[in-house]
Short mmCIF file of C-alpha atoms in Angstrom, two decimals:
data_model
loop_
_atom_site.label_atom_id
_atom_site.label_comp_id
_atom_site.label_asym_id
_atom_site.label_seq_id
_atom_site.Cartn_x
_atom_site.Cartn_y
_atom_site.Cartn_z
CA UNK A 1 -137.24 51.22 222.70
CA UNK A 2 -134.06 53.30 222.80
CA UNK A 3 -134.46 56.62 221.03
CA UNK A 4 -132.00 57.20 218.21
CA UNK A 5 -129.62 60.17 218.56
CA UNK A 6 -130.38 63.10 216.30
CA UNK A 7 -127.12 62.67 214.40
CA UNK A 8 -128.19 59.16 213.30
CA UNK A 9 -130.55 60.69 210.74
CA UNK A 10 -129.09 61.13 207.26
CA UNK A 11 -130.67 64.57 206.81
CA UNK A 12 -128.98 65.88 209.96
CA UNK A 13 -125.61 64.47 208.91
CA UNK A 14 -125.95 65.97 205.43
CA UNK A 15 -126.86 69.42 206.84
CA UNK A 16 -123.89 69.20 209.22
CA UNK A 17 -121.67 68.28 206.28
CA UNK A 18 -122.91 71.30 204.29
CA UNK A 19 -122.40 73.68 207.18
CA UNK A 20 -118.93 72.37 208.03
CA UNK A 21 -117.94 72.45 204.38
CA UNK A 22 -118.84 76.13 204.09
CA UNK A 23 -117.16 77.09 207.39
CA UNK A 24 -114.02 75.03 206.86
CA UNK A 25 -113.66 76.36 203.33
CA UNK A 26 -112.95 79.80 204.85
CA UNK A 27 -109.74 78.75 206.62
CA UNK A 28 -108.63 75.23 205.61
CA UNK A 29 -105.06 75.04 204.26
CA UNK A 30 -104.71 73.74 200.75
CA UNK A 31 -102.90 70.58 201.83
CA UNK A 32 -105.72 69.48 204.10
CA UNK A 33 -108.40 70.41 201.56
CA UNK A 34 -106.67 68.20 198.99
CA UNK A 35 -107.28 65.17 201.27
CA UNK A 36 -111.03 65.64 200.85
CA UNK A 37 -110.64 66.37 197.14
CA UNK A 38 -108.86 63.02 196.84
CA UNK A 39 -111.60 61.27 198.80
CA UNK A 40 -114.29 62.83 196.60
CA UNK A 41 -112.50 61.64 193.49
CA UNK A 42 -112.33 58.08 194.81
CA UNK A 43 -115.96 58.14 195.98
CA UNK A 44 -117.12 59.57 192.65
CA UNK A 45 -115.22 56.88 190.72
CA UNK A 46 -116.76 54.11 192.82
CA UNK A 47 -120.22 55.65 192.47
CA UNK A 48 -119.79 55.78 188.70
CA UNK A 49 -118.84 52.11 188.73
CA UNK A 50 -121.83 51.16 190.92
CA UNK A 51 -124.57 53.12 189.14
CA UNK A 52 -125.00 50.79 186.11
CA UNK A 53 -125.03 47.78 188.45
CA UNK A 54 -127.53 49.55 190.68
CA UNK A 55 -129.81 50.15 187.69
CA UNK A 56 -129.54 46.53 186.53
CA UNK A 57 -129.96 45.05 189.99
CA UNK A 58 -132.94 47.22 190.96
CA UNK A 59 -134.81 47.87 187.73
CA UNK A 60 -134.81 44.26 186.49
CA UNK A 61 -136.62 42.66 189.48
CA UNK A 62 -138.88 45.70 189.79
CA UNK A 63 -140.13 45.32 186.21
CA UNK A 64 -140.40 41.53 186.67
CA UNK A 65 -142.55 42.02 189.77
CA UNK A 66 -144.85 44.42 187.92
CA UNK A 67 -145.52 41.72 185.33
CA UNK A 68 -146.88 39.26 187.88
CA UNK A 69 -149.73 39.27 190.35
CA UNK A 70 -153.18 40.63 189.78
CA UNK A 71 -153.12 40.95 186.00
CA UNK A 72 -154.74 43.95 184.42
CA UNK A 73 -155.41 45.73 187.71
CA UNK A 74 -151.72 45.67 188.53
CA UNK A 75 -150.95 46.98 185.07
CA UNK A 76 -153.55 49.73 185.37
CA UNK A 77 -152.23 50.81 188.75
CA UNK A 78 -148.70 50.90 187.35
CA UNK A 79 -149.90 52.94 184.35
CA UNK A 80 -151.64 55.47 186.61
CA UNK A 81 -148.58 55.75 188.88
CA UNK A 82 -146.23 56.21 185.91
CA UNK A 83 -148.55 58.77 184.33
CA UNK A 84 -148.78 60.73 187.58
CA UNK A 85 -145.01 60.65 188.02
CA UNK A 86 -144.31 61.82 184.47
CA UNK A 87 -147.02 64.51 184.75
CA UNK A 88 -145.36 65.87 187.90
CA UNK A 89 -142.06 66.04 186.02
CA UNK A 90 -143.68 67.89 183.10
CA UNK A 91 -145.37 70.40 185.41
CA UNK A 92 -142.06 71.07 187.17
CA UNK A 93 -140.36 71.48 183.80
CA UNK A 94 -142.90 73.99 182.47
CA UNK A 95 -142.85 76.00 185.70
CA UNK A 96 -139.06 76.04 185.81
CA UNK A 97 -138.72 77.05 182.16
CA UNK A 98 -141.24 79.85 182.69
CA UNK A 99 -139.84 81.21 185.96
CA UNK A 100 -136.09 80.50 186.06
CA UNK A 101 -135.10 83.14 183.46
CA UNK A 102 -136.24 85.90 185.85
CA UNK A 103 -136.17 83.97 189.14
CA UNK A 104 -132.52 82.92 188.73
CA UNK A 105 -131.52 85.44 186.08
CA UNK A 106 -129.58 87.63 188.49
CA UNK A 107 -127.62 84.63 189.76
CA UNK A 108 -126.29 83.34 186.43
CA UNK A 109 -122.75 84.36 187.27
CA UNK A 110 -121.25 80.88 187.34
CA UNK A 111 -119.84 79.74 184.03
CA UNK A 112 -119.49 76.20 185.37
CA UNK A 113 -119.60 74.43 188.69
CA UNK A 114 -115.86 74.11 188.74
CA UNK A 115 -114.48 71.07 190.44
CA UNK A 116 -111.83 71.72 193.08
CA UNK A 117 -109.13 70.37 190.76
CA UNK A 118 -109.87 73.15 188.27
CA UNK A 119 -109.12 75.80 190.88
CA UNK A 120 -105.77 74.52 192.12
CA UNK A 121 -107.05 71.89 194.60
CA UNK A 122 -105.78 68.78 192.90
CA UNK A 123 -106.08 65.24 194.22
CA UNK A 124 -103.05 63.55 195.68
CA UNK A 125 -103.75 60.64 193.34
CA UNK A 126 -106.48 59.52 190.94
CA UNK A 127 -107.95 56.02 190.68
CA UNK A 128 -109.87 55.20 187.50
CA UNK A 129 -112.66 52.60 187.92
CA UNK A 130 -114.32 51.84 184.62
CA UNK A 131 -117.96 50.68 184.88
CA UNK A 132 -118.84 47.23 183.58
CA UNK A 133 -121.14 48.87 181.01
CA UNK A 134 -122.74 52.25 180.38
CA UNK A 135 -125.87 53.66 181.98
CA UNK A 136 -128.04 53.36 178.85
CA UNK A 137 -126.81 49.81 178.31
CA UNK A 138 -127.82 49.01 181.90
CA UNK A 139 -131.29 50.52 181.40
CA UNK A 140 -131.95 48.64 178.15
CA UNK A 141 -130.57 45.39 179.56
CA UNK A 142 -132.65 45.75 182.73
CA UNK A 143 -135.79 46.38 180.71
CA UNK A 144 -135.18 43.39 178.43
CA UNK A 145 -134.41 41.05 181.32
CA UNK A 146 -137.30 42.33 183.45
CA UNK A 147 -139.85 41.83 180.69
CA UNK A 148 -138.25 38.55 179.65
CA UNK A 149 -138.58 37.12 183.16
CA UNK A 150 -142.34 37.59 182.98
CA UNK A 151 -142.52 35.66 179.71
CA UNK A 152 -140.70 32.46 180.66
CA UNK A 153 -141.58 29.67 183.10
CA UNK A 154 -139.50 29.19 186.20
CA UNK A 155 -138.00 31.76 188.54
CA UNK A 156 -134.28 30.98 188.59
CA UNK A 157 -133.26 34.22 186.87
CA UNK A 158 -135.79 36.18 188.92
CA UNK A 159 -134.34 34.85 192.16
CA UNK A 160 -130.84 35.58 190.89
CA UNK A 161 -131.74 39.21 190.14
CA UNK A 162 -133.33 39.48 193.57
CA UNK A 163 -130.03 38.36 195.08
CA UNK A 164 -128.19 40.95 193.02
CA UNK A 165 -130.67 43.57 194.26
CA UNK A 166 -129.93 42.60 197.86
CA UNK A 167 -126.19 42.87 197.26
CA UNK A 168 -126.50 46.29 195.69
CA UNK A 169 -128.80 47.43 198.50
CA UNK A 170 -126.28 46.36 201.13
CA UNK A 171 -123.52 48.27 199.34
CA UNK A 172 -125.72 51.37 199.21
CA UNK A 173 -126.71 51.04 202.87
CA UNK A 174 -123.26 50.17 204.25
CA UNK A 175 -120.95 52.19 202.00
CA UNK A 176 -122.67 54.89 199.92
CA UNK A 177 -125.13 56.30 202.43
CA UNK A 178 -122.68 56.49 205.41
CA UNK A 179 -120.05 58.25 203.27
CA UNK A 180 -122.42 60.70 201.59
CA UNK A 181 -122.04 63.40 204.30
CA UNK A 182 -118.24 63.29 203.89
CA UNK A 183 -118.62 63.53 200.11
CA UNK A 184 -120.98 66.48 200.43
CA UNK A 185 -118.62 68.13 202.95
CA UNK A 186 -115.79 67.90 200.43
CA UNK A 187 -117.96 69.27 197.65
CA UNK A 188 -119.10 72.34 199.66
CA UNK A 189 -115.54 72.81 200.92
CA UNK A 190 -114.42 73.06 197.29
CA UNK A 191 -117.25 75.39 196.33
CA UNK A 192 -116.40 77.73 199.19
CA UNK A 193 -112.69 77.78 198.34
CA UNK A 194 -113.61 78.34 194.67
CA UNK A 195 -115.74 81.37 195.58
CA UNK A 196 -118.96 79.85 194.17
CA UNK A 197 -120.82 79.09 197.39
CA UNK A 198 -122.87 82.30 197.58
CA UNK A 199 -124.41 81.73 194.15
CA UNK A 200 -125.13 78.08 194.91
CA UNK A 201 -126.74 78.71 198.31
CA UNK A 202 -128.95 81.60 197.20
CA UNK A 203 -130.03 79.68 194.08
CA UNK A 204 -131.05 76.55 195.92
CA UNK A 205 -132.85 78.39 198.72
CA UNK A 206 -135.03 79.97 196.05
CA UNK A 207 -135.59 76.66 194.28
CA UNK A 208 -136.39 74.92 197.60
CA UNK A 209 -139.21 77.37 198.31
CA UNK A 210 -140.55 76.85 194.77
CA UNK A 211 -140.36 73.06 195.21
CA UNK A 212 -142.36 73.16 198.46
CA UNK A 213 -145.05 75.33 196.85
CA UNK A 214 -145.28 73.05 193.83
CA UNK A 215 -145.62 69.88 195.96
CA UNK A 216 -148.71 71.40 197.62
CA UNK A 217 -150.10 72.44 194.23
CA UNK A 218 -149.44 68.95 192.87
CA UNK A 219 -151.40 67.30 195.69
CA UNK A 220 -154.32 69.71 195.18
CA UNK A 221 -154.34 68.84 191.49
CA UNK A 222 -154.12 65.08 192.09
CA UNK A 223 -157.06 65.18 194.50
CA UNK A 224 -159.02 67.48 192.23
CA UNK A 225 -158.76 64.82 189.50
CA UNK A 226 -159.61 62.03 191.93
CA UNK A 227 -162.55 63.97 193.35
CA UNK A 228 -163.87 64.81 189.90
CA UNK A 229 -163.63 61.20 188.72
CA UNK A 230 -165.17 59.70 191.87
CA UNK A 231 -167.61 62.61 192.46
CA UNK A 232 -166.20 63.14 195.96
CA UNK A 233 -165.14 66.34 197.68
CA UNK A 234 -161.38 66.55 196.98
CA UNK A 235 -160.70 68.61 200.10
CA UNK A 236 -162.33 65.97 202.32
CA UNK A 237 -160.28 63.28 200.59
CA UNK A 238 -157.09 65.26 201.10
CA UNK A 239 -157.92 66.09 204.72
CA UNK A 240 -158.30 62.39 205.52
CA UNK A 241 -154.76 61.80 204.18
CA UNK A 242 -153.11 64.38 206.48
CA UNK A 243 -152.04 61.77 209.08
CA UNK A 244 -150.11 59.93 206.35
CA UNK A 245 -148.55 63.21 205.19
CA UNK A 246 -147.46 64.08 208.73
CA UNK A 247 -146.08 60.58 209.34
CA UNK A 248 -144.04 60.69 206.14
CA UNK A 249 -142.65 64.11 207.10
CA UNK A 250 -141.42 62.65 210.37
CA UNK A 251 -140.04 59.35 209.04
CA UNK A 252 -138.91 60.25 205.47
CA UNK A 253 -139.97 56.66 204.65
CA UNK A 254 -142.88 55.48 202.59
CA UNK A 255 -142.38 52.01 204.08
CA UNK A 256 -142.79 53.23 207.65
CA UNK A 257 -145.89 55.16 206.59
CA UNK A 258 -147.71 52.21 204.95
CA UNK A 259 -149.83 51.27 208.00
CA UNK A 260 -150.97 54.90 208.40
CA UNK A 261 -151.58 55.25 204.67
CA UNK A 262 -153.77 52.12 204.69
CA UNK A 263 -155.96 53.56 207.45
CA UNK A 264 -156.21 56.92 205.68
CA UNK A 265 -157.28 55.50 202.30
CA UNK A 266 -159.85 53.30 204.01
CA UNK A 267 -161.21 56.41 205.74
CA UNK A 268 -161.73 57.74 202.19
CA UNK A 269 -164.00 54.82 201.40
CA UNK A 270 -161.46 52.53 199.77
CA UNK A 271 -162.16 48.88 200.58
CA UNK A 272 -159.59 46.87 202.50
CA UNK A 273 -158.71 44.57 199.56
CA UNK A 274 -158.18 47.49 197.19
CA UNK A 275 -156.20 49.43 199.79
CA UNK A 276 -154.04 46.39 200.55
CA UNK A 277 -153.35 45.96 196.85
CA UNK A 278 -152.75 49.59 195.77
CA UNK A 279 -150.97 51.16 198.74
CA UNK A 280 -147.91 48.84 198.93
CA UNK A 281 -147.61 48.84 195.12
CA UNK A 282 -147.96 52.63 194.81
CA UNK A 283 -145.40 53.09 197.61
CA UNK A 284 -142.95 51.28 195.32
CA UNK A 285 -143.69 52.88 191.95
CA UNK A 286 -145.41 56.24 192.50
CA UNK A 287 -142.82 59.00 193.07
CA UNK A 288 -144.43 62.17 191.75
CA UNK A 289 -143.01 64.36 194.52
CA UNK A 290 -139.49 62.99 194.08
CA UNK A 291 -139.61 63.49 190.32
CA UNK A 292 -140.83 67.06 190.73
CA UNK A 293 -137.86 67.89 192.97
CA UNK A 294 -135.30 66.24 190.71
CA UNK A 295 -136.57 68.17 187.68
CA UNK A 296 -136.58 71.52 189.51
CA UNK A 297 -133.07 71.15 190.94
CA UNK A 298 -131.52 69.74 187.79
CA UNK A 299 -132.87 72.62 185.71
CA UNK A 300 -131.60 75.09 188.32
CA UNK A 301 -128.08 73.70 187.94
CA UNK A 302 -128.34 73.83 184.16
CA UNK A 303 -129.62 77.41 184.35
CA UNK A 304 -126.91 78.88 186.58
CA UNK A 305 -124.13 77.09 184.72
CA UNK A 306 -125.39 77.99 181.25
CA UNK A 307 -125.86 74.39 180.13
CA UNK A 308 -128.12 74.15 177.06
CA UNK A 309 -131.62 72.77 177.70
CA UNK A 310 -133.06 70.93 174.74
CA UNK A 311 -136.81 70.36 175.10
CA UNK A 312 -136.87 66.97 173.39
CA UNK A 313 -133.85 65.70 175.29
CA UNK A 314 -135.32 66.81 178.59
CA UNK A 315 -138.67 65.20 177.73
CA UNK A 316 -136.83 61.95 177.17
CA UNK A 317 -135.08 62.46 180.51
CA UNK A 318 -138.44 62.82 182.31
CA UNK A 319 -139.87 59.71 180.62
CA UNK A 320 -136.77 57.71 181.54
CA UNK A 321 -136.78 59.15 185.05
CA UNK A 322 -140.29 57.78 185.56
CA UNK A 323 -139.00 54.30 184.76
CA UNK A 324 -135.89 54.68 186.92
CA UNK A 325 -137.94 55.81 189.93
CA UNK A 326 -139.53 52.32 190.04
CA UNK A 327 -136.14 51.00 191.15
CA UNK A 328 -135.28 53.65 193.75
CA UNK A 329 -133.68 51.76 196.66
CA UNK A 330 -135.36 51.66 200.03
CA UNK A 331 -133.00 54.04 201.80
CA UNK A 332 -133.21 57.78 202.56
CA UNK A 333 -132.39 59.66 199.37
CA UNK A 334 -132.86 56.49 197.33
CA UNK A 335 -134.66 58.26 194.50
CA UNK A 336 -131.80 60.63 193.76
CA UNK A 337 -129.32 57.76 193.94
CA UNK A 338 -131.30 55.85 191.31
CA UNK A 339 -131.49 59.00 189.15
CA UNK A 340 -127.74 59.69 189.14
CA UNK A 341 -127.11 57.49 186.10
CA UNK A 342 -129.80 59.21 184.04
CA UNK A 343 -128.59 62.67 185.11
CA UNK A 344 -125.10 61.78 183.94
CA UNK A 345 -126.05 59.86 180.83
CA UNK A 346 -128.79 62.09 179.44
CA UNK A 347 -128.09 65.57 180.85
CA UNK A 348 -124.31 65.40 181.06
CA UNK A 349 -123.99 66.17 184.77
CA UNK A 350 -120.46 65.94 186.21
CA UNK A 351 -119.57 64.80 189.71
CA UNK A 352 -119.88 68.31 191.23
CA UNK A 353 -123.39 68.79 189.80
CA UNK A 354 -124.39 65.31 190.96
CA UNK A 355 -123.14 66.04 194.48
CA UNK A 356 -125.20 69.24 194.55
CA UNK A 357 -128.26 67.31 193.40
CA UNK A 358 -127.79 64.74 196.19
CA UNK A 359 -127.29 67.39 198.87
CA UNK A 360 -130.28 69.52 197.92
CA UNK A 361 -132.55 66.55 197.37
CA UNK A 362 -131.84 65.04 200.76
CA UNK A 363 -132.23 68.46 202.43
CA UNK A 364 -135.98 68.38 201.65
CA UNK A 365 -136.35 64.61 201.24
CA UNK A 366 -139.21 64.30 203.72
CA UNK A 367 -141.42 66.70 201.73
CA UNK A 368 -141.00 64.64 198.58
CA UNK A 369 -141.78 61.45 200.49
CA UNK A 370 -144.86 63.05 202.03
CA UNK A 371 -146.05 64.10 198.56
CA UNK A 372 -145.47 60.60 197.19
CA UNK A 373 -147.37 58.93 200.05
CA UNK A 374 -150.28 61.37 200.05
CA UNK A 375 -150.60 61.07 196.29
CA UNK A 376 -150.95 57.31 196.73
CA UNK A 377 -154.29 58.03 198.39
CA UNK A 378 -155.57 59.70 195.22
CA UNK A 379 -154.52 56.69 193.15
CA UNK A 380 -156.24 54.32 195.60
CA UNK A 381 -159.47 56.32 195.40
CA UNK A 382 -159.42 56.19 191.60
CA UNK A 383 -158.65 52.47 191.60
CA UNK A 384 -161.54 51.82 193.98
CA UNK A 385 -163.87 53.43 191.49
CA UNK A 386 -162.37 51.44 188.59
CA UNK A 387 -162.32 48.07 190.36
CA UNK A 388 -165.56 48.47 192.27
CA UNK A 389 -166.64 45.14 193.72
CA UNK A 390 -164.38 43.08 191.44
CA UNK A 391 -161.68 42.58 194.04
CA UNK A 392 -161.35 38.78 194.21
CA UNK A 393 -157.70 37.84 194.35
CA UNK A 394 -156.50 41.40 194.81
CA UNK A 395 -155.72 41.27 198.51
CA UNK A 396 -152.10 40.27 198.98
CA UNK A 397 -150.91 39.44 202.44
CA UNK A 398 -149.10 42.51 203.76
CA UNK A 399 -146.37 41.73 206.24
CA UNK A 400 -144.96 44.60 208.26
CA UNK A 401 -141.45 43.75 209.47
CA UNK A 402 -138.46 45.73 210.71
CA UNK A 403 -135.22 46.45 208.97
CA UNK A 404 -131.76 46.56 210.52
CA UNK A 405 -132.40 50.03 211.94
CA UNK A 406 -135.71 49.03 213.54
CA UNK A 407 -137.79 50.95 211.03
CA UNK A 408 -140.88 49.26 209.59
CA UNK A 409 -140.62 47.81 206.14
CA UNK A 410 -143.08 45.95 203.99
CA UNK A 411 -143.04 42.93 201.70
CA UNK A 412 -145.62 41.42 199.40
CA UNK A 413 -146.14 37.67 199.33
CA UNK A 414 -146.84 37.67 195.59
CA UNK A 415 -143.19 37.71 194.58
CA UNK A 416 -140.47 39.38 196.52
CA UNK A 417 -140.50 42.78 194.89
CA UNK A 418 -138.48 45.82 195.87
CA UNK A 419 -139.24 47.28 199.26
CA UNK A 420 -141.26 50.50 199.37
CA UNK A 421 -138.69 53.22 199.70
CA UNK A 422 -138.27 56.71 201.06
#
């Protein structure tokens, strides 16, 4: 098999875009910089148009799939995954609120993350693309349709929403993801020419270190709970999951890690039927590491820009984020793409703040994926204890296939739910 060039990886392209944006911002003439400002405006407008459709096309079939299959065990697994995801968000929120006042206090010199247009770098032209409906409308509609599909006979609407999901996924894979590095280049170019880059870089280096520490702490806590409930040594359970953690670090894909995760959870005493049921499902709906990172970075942006943080509003954001993560598309950085609508709709993030979120999230994407995958092992151990020997009908056929890039992907035969994602 031909080895992919290093520049084919999204993380590498994003890092190159960041570096070039900072360097080019030191000497680019205004006329050339305005070309990228214009591109960013067009890209942002198209992204704003796509986000409600992305939510509708991904959340609806995801919720519909969760309502079918193995009955109460599926529901219990989903509840545990959602609870773990929301808990991770709450932990990140409490830590950030307690540490950011002094950790980032000396860096609160940015009144706002000014867009390039606000500092003299105007677009050559502006194209307005109104979304079909708002983000909250899309979320409510997706929830109603997803639940409704599980309550009616027939699968015509379900298959239609699956087709919409495939269309949206192709747009994300063929348009959004390839152009992200150019978008991030333009954003960092503008930040450098605006004189804000030093504050941004130092802030997010600090937050990145905090995020890595918290992901380790989160895994220790998850396995402490699993070990206490199952009366097993949590460190032994966690040690057996290290191959899955390492694989996820290398691939940044929960789908590619599924075969390794299955072997690891079985090494922890989880039966093959329970492992085959929980691991693919948890890879789709359990994103505790991703949620932790999104909360930390979003609060960092709100802190350095002086945006007000209302506790009740942010709690609602975390609860909604847990639902949105179920629909994260199966591409690198998919979680942050799914979260863009909630960031804009509930926290009021503008296009510059969103671009920063995307760049910083992707920069440490593999660590979030590794945390998600390793945490799946804790859920599988708990579910083994809950289910015990009552596993009849729980073993779906797991088919490992390859996507267009040759990376492994996974499907479940009980419905064609969303692919496990990075």
